[in-house]
mmCIF file of N, CA and C and ligand atoms in Angstrom:
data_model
loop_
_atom_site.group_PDB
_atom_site.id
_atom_site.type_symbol
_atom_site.label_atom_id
_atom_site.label_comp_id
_atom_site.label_asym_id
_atom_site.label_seq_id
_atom_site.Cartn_x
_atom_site.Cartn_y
_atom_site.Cartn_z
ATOM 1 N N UNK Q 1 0.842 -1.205 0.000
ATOM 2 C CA UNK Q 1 0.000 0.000 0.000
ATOM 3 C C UNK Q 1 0.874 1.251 0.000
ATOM 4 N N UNK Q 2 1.037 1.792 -1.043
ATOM 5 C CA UNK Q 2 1.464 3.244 -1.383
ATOM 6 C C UNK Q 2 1.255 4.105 -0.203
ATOM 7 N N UNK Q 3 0.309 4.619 0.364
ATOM 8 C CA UNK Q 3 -0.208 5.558 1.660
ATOM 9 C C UNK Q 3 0.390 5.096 2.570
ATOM 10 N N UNK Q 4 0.988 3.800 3.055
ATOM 11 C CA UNK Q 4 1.356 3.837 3.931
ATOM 12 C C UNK Q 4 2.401 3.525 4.270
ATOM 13 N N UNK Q 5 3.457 3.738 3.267
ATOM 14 C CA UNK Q 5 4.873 4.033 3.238
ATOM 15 C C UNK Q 5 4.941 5.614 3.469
ATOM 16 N N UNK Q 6 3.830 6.064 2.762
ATOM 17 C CA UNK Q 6 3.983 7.917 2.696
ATOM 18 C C UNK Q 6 3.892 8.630 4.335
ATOM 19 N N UNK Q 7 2.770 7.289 4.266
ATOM 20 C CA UNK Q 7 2.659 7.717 5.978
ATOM 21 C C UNK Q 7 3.659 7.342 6.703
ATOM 22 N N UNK Q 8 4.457 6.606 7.371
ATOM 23 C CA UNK Q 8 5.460 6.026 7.814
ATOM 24 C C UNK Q 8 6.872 7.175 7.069
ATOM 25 N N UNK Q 9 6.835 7.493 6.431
ATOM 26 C CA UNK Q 9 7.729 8.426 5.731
ATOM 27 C C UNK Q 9 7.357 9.639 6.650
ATOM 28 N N UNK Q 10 6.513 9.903 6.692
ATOM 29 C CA UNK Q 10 5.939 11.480 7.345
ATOM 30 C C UNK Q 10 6.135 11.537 8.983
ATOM 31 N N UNK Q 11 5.921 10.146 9.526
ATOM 32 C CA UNK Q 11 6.419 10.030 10.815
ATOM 33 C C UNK Q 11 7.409 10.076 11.567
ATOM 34 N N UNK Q 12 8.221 9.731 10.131
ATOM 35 C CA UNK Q 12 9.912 9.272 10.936
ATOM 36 C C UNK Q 12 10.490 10.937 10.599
ATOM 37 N N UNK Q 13 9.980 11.889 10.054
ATOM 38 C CA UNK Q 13 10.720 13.025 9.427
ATOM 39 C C UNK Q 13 9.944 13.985 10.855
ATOM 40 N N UNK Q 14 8.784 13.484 11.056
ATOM 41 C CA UNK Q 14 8.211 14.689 12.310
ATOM 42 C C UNK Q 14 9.074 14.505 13.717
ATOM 43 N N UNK Q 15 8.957 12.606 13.853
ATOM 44 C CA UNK Q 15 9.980 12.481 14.812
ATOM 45 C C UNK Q 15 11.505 12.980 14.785
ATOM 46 N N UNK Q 16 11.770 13.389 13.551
ATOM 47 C CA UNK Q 16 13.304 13.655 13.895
ATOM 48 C C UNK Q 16 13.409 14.956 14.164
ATOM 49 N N UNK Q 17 12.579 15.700 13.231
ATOM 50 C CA UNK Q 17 11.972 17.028 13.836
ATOM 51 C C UNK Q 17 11.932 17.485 15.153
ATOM 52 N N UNK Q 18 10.478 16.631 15.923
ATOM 53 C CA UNK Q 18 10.977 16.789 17.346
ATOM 54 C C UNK Q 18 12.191 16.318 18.574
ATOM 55 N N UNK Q 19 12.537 15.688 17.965
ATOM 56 C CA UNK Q 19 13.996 15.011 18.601
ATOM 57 C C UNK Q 19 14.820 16.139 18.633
ATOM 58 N N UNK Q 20 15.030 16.981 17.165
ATOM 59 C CA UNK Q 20 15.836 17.771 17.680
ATOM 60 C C UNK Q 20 15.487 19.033 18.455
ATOM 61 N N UNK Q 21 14.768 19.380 18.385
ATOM 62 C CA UNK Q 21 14.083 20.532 19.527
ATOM 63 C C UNK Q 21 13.783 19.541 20.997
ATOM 64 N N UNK Q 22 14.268 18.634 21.158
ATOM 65 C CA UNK Q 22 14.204 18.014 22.784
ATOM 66 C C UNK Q 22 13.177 17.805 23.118
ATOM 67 N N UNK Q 23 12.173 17.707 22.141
ATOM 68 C CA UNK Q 23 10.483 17.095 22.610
ATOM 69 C C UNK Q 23 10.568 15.987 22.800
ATOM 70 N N UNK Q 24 9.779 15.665 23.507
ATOM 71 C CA UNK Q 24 8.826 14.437 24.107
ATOM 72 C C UNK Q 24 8.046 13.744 22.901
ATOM 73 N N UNK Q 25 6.935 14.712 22.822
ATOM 74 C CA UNK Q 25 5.634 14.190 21.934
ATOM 75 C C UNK Q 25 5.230 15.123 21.062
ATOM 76 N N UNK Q 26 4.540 14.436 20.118
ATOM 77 C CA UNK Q 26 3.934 15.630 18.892
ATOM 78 C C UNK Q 26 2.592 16.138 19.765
ATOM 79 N N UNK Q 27 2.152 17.202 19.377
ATOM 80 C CA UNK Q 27 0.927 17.962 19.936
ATOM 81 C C UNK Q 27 -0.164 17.702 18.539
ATOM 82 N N UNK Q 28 0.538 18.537 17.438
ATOM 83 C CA UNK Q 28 -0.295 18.194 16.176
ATOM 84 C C UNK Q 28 0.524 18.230 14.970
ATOM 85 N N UNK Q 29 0.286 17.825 13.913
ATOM 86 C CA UNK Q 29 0.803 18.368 12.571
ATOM 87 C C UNK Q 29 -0.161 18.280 11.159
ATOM 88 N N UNK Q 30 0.260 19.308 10.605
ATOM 89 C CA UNK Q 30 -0.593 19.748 10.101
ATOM 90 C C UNK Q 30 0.364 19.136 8.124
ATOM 91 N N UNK Q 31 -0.196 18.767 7.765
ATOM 92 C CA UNK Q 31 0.182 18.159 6.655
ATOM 93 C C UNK Q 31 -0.379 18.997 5.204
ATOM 94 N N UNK Q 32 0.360 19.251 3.559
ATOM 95 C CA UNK Q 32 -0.332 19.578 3.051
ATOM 96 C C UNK Q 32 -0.175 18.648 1.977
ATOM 97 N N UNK Q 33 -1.224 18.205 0.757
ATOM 98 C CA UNK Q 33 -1.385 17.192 0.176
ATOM 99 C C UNK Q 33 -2.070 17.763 -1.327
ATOM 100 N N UNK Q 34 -1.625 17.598 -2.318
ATOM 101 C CA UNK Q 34 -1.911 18.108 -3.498
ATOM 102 C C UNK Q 34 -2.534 17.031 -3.985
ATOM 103 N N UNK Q 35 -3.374 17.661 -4.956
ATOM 104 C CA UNK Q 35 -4.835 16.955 -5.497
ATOM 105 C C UNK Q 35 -4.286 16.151 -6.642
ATOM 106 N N UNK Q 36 -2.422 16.667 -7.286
ATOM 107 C CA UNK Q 36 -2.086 16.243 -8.102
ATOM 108 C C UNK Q 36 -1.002 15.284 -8.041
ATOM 109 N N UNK Q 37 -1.098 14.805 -6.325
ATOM 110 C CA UNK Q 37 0.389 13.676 -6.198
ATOM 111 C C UNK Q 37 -0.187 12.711 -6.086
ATOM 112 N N UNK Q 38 -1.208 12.381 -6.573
ATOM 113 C CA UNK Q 38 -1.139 10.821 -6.754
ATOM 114 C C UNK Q 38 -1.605 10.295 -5.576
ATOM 115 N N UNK Q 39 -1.803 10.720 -3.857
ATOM 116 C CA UNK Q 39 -1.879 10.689 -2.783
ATOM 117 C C UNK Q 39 -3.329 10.764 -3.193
ATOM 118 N N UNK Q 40 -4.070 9.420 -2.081
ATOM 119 C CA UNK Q 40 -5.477 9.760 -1.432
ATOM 120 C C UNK Q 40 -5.651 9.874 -0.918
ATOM 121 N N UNK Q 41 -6.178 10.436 -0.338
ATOM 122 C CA UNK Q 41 -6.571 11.478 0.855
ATOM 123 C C UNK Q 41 -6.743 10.525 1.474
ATOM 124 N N UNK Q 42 -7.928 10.223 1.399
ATOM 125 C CA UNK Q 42 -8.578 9.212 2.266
ATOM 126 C C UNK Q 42 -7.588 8.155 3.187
ATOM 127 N N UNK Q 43 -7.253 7.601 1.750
ATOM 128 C CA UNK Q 43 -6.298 6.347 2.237
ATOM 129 C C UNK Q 43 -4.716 6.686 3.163
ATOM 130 N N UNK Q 44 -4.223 7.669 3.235
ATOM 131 C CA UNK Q 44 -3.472 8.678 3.873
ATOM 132 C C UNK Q 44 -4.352 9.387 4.843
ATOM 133 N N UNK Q 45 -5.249 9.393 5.061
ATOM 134 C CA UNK Q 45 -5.597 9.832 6.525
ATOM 135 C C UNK Q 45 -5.767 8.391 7.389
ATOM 136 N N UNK Q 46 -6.187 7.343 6.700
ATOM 137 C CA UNK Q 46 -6.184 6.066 7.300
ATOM 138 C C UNK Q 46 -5.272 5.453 7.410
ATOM 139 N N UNK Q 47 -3.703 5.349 6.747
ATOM 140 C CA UNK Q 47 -3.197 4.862 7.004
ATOM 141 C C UNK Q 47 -2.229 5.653 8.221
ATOM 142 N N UNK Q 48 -2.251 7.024 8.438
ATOM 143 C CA UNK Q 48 -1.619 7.826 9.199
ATOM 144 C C UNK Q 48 -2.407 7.425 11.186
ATOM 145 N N UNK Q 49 -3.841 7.286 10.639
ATOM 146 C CA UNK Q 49 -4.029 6.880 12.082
ATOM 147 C C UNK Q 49 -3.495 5.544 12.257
ATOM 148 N N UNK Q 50 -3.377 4.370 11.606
ATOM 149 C CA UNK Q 50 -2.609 3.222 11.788
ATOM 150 C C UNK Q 50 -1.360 3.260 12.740
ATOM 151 N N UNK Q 51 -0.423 4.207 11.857
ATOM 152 C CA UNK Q 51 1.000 4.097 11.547
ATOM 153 C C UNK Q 51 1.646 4.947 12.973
ATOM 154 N N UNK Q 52 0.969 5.936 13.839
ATOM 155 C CA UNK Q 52 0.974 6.415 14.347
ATOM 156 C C UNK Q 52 1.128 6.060 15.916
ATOM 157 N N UNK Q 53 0.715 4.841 15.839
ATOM 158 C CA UNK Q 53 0.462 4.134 17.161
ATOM 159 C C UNK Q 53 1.804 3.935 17.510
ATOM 160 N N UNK Q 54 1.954 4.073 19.064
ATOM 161 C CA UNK Q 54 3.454 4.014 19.286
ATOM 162 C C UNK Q 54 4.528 4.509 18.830
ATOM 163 N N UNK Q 55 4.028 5.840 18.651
ATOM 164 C CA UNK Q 55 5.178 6.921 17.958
ATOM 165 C C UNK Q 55 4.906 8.260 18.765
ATOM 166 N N UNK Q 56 5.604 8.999 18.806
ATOM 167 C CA UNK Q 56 5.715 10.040 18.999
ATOM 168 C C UNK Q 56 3.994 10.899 18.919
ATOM 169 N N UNK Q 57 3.614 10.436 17.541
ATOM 170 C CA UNK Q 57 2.815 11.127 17.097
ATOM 171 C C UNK Q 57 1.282 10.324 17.322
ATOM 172 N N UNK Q 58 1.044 9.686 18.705
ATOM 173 C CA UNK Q 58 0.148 9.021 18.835
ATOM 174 C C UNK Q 58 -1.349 9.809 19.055
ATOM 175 N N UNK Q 59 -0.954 10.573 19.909
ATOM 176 C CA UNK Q 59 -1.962 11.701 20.421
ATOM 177 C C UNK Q 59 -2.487 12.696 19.624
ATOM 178 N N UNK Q 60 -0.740 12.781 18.618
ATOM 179 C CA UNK Q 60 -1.060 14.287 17.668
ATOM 180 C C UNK Q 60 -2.597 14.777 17.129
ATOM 181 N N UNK Q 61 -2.702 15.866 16.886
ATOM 182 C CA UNK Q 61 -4.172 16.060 16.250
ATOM 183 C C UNK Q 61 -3.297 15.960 15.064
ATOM 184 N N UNK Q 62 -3.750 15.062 13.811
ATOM 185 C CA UNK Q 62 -3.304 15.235 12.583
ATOM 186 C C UNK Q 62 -3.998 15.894 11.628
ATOM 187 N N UNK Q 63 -3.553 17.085 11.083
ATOM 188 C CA UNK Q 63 -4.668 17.988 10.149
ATOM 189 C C UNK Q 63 -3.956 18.296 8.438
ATOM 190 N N UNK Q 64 -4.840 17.215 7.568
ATOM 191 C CA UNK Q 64 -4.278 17.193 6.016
ATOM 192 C C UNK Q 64 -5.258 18.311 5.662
ATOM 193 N N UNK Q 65 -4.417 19.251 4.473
ATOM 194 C CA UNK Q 65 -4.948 20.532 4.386
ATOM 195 C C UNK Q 65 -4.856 19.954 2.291
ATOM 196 N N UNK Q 66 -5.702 19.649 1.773
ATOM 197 C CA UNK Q 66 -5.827 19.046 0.259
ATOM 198 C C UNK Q 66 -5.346 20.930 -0.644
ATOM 199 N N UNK Q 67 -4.442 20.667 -1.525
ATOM 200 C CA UNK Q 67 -4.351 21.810 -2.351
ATOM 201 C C UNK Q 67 -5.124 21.407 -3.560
ATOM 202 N N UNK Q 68 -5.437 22.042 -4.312
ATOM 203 C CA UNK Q 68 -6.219 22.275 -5.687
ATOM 204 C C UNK Q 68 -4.919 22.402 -6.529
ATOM 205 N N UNK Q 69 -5.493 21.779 -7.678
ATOM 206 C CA UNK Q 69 -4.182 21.885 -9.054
ATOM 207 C C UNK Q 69 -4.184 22.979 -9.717
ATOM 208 N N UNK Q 70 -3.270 23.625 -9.684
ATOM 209 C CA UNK Q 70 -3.302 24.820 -10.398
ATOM 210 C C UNK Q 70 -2.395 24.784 -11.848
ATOM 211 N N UNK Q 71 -2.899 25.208 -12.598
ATOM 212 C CA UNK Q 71 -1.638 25.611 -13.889
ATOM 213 C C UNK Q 71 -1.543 26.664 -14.476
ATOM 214 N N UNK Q 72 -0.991 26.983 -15.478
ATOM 215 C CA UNK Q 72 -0.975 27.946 -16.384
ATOM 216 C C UNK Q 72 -0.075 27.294 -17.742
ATOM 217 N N UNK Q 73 -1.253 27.833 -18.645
ATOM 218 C CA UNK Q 73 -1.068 27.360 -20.106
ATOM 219 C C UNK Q 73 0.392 27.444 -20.809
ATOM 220 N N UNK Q 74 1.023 26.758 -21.412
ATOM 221 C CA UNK Q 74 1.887 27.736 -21.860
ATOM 222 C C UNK Q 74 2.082 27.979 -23.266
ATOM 223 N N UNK Q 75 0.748 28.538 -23.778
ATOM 224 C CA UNK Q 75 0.748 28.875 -25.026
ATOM 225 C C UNK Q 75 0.160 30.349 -24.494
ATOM 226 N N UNK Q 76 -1.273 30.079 -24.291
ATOM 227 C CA UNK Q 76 -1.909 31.576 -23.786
ATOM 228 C C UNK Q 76 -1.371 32.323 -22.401
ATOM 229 N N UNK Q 77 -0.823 31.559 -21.555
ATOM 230 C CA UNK Q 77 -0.835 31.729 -20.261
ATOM 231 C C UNK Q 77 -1.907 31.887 -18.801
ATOM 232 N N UNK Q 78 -3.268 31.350 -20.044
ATOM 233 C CA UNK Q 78 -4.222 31.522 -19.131
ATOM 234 C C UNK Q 78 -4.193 30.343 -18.156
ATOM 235 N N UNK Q 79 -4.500 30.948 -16.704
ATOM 236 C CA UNK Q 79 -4.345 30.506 -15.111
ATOM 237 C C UNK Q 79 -5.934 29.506 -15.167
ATOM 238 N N UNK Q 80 -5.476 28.076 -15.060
ATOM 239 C CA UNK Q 80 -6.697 27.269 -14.627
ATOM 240 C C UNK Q 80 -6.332 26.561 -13.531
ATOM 241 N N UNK Q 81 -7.848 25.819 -13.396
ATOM 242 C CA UNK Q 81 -7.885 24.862 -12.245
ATOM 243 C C UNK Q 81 -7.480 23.669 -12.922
ATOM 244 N N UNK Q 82 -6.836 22.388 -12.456
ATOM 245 C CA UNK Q 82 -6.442 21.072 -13.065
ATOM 246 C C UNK Q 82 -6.877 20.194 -11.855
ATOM 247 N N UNK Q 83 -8.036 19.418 -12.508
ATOM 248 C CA UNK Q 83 -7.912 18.205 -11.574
ATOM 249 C C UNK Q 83 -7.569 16.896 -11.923
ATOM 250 N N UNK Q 84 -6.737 16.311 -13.377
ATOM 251 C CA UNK Q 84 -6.012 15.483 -13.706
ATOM 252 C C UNK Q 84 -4.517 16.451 -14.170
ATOM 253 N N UNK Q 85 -3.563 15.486 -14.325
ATOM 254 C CA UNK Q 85 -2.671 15.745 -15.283
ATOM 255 C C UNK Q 85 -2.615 15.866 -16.999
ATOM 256 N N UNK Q 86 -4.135 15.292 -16.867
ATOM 257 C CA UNK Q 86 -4.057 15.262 -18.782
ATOM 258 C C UNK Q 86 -5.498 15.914 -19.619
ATOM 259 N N UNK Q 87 -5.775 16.975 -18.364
ATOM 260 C CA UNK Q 87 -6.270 18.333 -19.040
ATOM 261 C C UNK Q 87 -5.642 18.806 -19.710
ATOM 262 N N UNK Q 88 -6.443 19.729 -20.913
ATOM 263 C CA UNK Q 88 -5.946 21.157 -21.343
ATOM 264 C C UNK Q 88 -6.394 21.932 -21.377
ATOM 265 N N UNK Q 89 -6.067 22.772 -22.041
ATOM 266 C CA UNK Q 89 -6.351 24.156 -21.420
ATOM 267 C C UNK Q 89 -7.509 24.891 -21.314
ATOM 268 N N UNK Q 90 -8.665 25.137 -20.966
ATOM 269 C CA UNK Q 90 -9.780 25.306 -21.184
ATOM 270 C C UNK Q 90 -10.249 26.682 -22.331
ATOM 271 N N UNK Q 91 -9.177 27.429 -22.315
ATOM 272 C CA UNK Q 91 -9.239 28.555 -23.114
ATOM 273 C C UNK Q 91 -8.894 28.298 -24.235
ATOM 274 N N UNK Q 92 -7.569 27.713 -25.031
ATOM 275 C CA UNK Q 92 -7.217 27.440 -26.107
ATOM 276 C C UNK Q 92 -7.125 25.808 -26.542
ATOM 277 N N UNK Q 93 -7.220 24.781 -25.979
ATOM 278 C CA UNK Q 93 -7.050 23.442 -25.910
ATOM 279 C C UNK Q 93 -5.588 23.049 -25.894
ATOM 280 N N UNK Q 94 -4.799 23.521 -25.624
ATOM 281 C CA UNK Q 94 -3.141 23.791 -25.778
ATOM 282 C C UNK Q 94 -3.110 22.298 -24.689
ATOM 283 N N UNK Q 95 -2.256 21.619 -25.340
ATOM 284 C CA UNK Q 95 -2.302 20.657 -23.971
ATOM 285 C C UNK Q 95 -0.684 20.549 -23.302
ATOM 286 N N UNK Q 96 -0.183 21.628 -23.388
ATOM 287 C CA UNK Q 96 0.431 21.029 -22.471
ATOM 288 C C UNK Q 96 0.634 22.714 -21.174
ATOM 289 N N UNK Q 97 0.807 22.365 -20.167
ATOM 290 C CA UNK Q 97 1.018 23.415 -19.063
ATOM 291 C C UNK Q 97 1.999 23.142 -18.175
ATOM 292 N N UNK Q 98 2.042 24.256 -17.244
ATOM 293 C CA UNK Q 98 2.757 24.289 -16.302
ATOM 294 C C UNK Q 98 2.613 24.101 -15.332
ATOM 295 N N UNK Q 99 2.400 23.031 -14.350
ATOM 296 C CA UNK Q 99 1.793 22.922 -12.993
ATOM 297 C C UNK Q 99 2.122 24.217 -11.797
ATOM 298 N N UNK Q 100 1.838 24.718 -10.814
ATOM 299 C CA UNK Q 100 1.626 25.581 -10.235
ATOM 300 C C UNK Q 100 1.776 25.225 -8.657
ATOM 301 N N UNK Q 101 0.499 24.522 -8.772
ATOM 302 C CA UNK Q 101 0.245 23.602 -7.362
ATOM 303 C C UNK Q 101 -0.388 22.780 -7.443
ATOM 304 N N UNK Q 102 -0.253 22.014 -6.515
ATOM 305 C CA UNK Q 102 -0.747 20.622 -6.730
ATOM 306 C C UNK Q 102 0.170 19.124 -6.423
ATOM 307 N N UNK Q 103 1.414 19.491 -6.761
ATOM 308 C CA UNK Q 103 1.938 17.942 -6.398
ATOM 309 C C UNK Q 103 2.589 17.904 -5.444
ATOM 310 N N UNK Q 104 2.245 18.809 -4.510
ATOM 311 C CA UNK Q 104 3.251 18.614 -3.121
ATOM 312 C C UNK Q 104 2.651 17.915 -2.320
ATOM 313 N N UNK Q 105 3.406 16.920 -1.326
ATOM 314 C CA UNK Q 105 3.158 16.555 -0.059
ATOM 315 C C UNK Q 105 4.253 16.832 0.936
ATOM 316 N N UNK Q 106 3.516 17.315 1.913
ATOM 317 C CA UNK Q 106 5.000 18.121 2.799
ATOM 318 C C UNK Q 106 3.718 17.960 4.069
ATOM 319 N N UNK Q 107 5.308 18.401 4.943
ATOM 320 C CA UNK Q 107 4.148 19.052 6.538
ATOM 321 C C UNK Q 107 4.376 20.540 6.491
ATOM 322 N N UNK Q 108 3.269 21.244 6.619
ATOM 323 C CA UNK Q 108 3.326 22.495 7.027
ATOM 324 C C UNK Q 108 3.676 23.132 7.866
ATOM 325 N N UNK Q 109 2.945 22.573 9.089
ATOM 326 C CA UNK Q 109 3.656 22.741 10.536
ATOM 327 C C UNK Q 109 3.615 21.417 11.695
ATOM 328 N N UNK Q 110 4.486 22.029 12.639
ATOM 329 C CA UNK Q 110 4.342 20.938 13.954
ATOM 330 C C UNK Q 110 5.043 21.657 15.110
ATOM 331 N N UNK Q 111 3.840 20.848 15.702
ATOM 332 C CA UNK Q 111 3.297 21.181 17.460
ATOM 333 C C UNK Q 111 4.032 20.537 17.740
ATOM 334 N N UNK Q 112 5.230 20.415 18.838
ATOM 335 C CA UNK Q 112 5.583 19.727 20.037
ATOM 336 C C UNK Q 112 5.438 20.125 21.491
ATOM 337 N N UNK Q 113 5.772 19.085 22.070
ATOM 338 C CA UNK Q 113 5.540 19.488 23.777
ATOM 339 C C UNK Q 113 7.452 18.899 24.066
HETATM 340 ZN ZN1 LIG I 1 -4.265 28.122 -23.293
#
C-alpha cells in the first residue's frame, strides 16, 4: 500500500523534527497534500491513524490541508484549475502546461511538547 509508506515516511521526518528541539511528543501536525500527487486522501488519513500508534505522534491532532491543481497554459498563459494531469487548457485546448500547485506533499507545521 502506497499511503502507507507515505505515511510512515511522514512520521519518521516529524519524529526527527521533534527530537531535535528536545520534545517528548507531537501535539499536532498539520500536513499539506496536493490533489495532483497521486496521494489519497482518504487512504493517507487512514493509514496515518494506523502508523501512528506508538510513535511520537500518537496523540497528535493530525490535520491534512488538500491543495487544488493549479496551472498555467503555456501557449496563452491563461491561469486554470487542473484536476487530472491530462487536461488542457480550457481557453485554447493547448495541452500542455505548467503545474503551479498541486503535487506537493510536505508538513506544514508541527506542534511539540
Ligand atoms: Zn491556453
Amino acid at each position: 500500500m502506497h499511503e502507507l509508506s507515505i505515511a510512515m515516511n511522514i512520521i519518521e521526518i516529524a519524529e526527527e523534527e521533534a527530537k531535535k528541539s528536545g520534545a517528548k511528543k507531537i501535539v499536532s501536525i498539520e500536513l499539506a497534500v496536493g490533489k495532483l500527487s497521486g496521494v489519497v486522501y482518504e487512504a493517507l488519513d487512514f493509514a496515518l491513524q494506523e502508523a501512528i500508534k506508538n510513535t511520537m505522534l500518537e496523540k497528535a491532532e493530525i490535520m491534512i490541508n488538500q491543495l487544488e491543481g493549479k496551472a498555467v497554459c503555456l501557449k496563452c498563459l491563461h491561469h486554470f484549475q487542473l484536476e487530472n494531469l491530462y487536461e488542457v487548457c480550457p481557453e485554447c485546448k493547448h495541452p500542455l502546461c505548467s503545474i503551479i500547485q498541486g503535487k506537493e506533499l510536505k508538513i506544514n507545521s508541527l506542534l511539540v511538547d
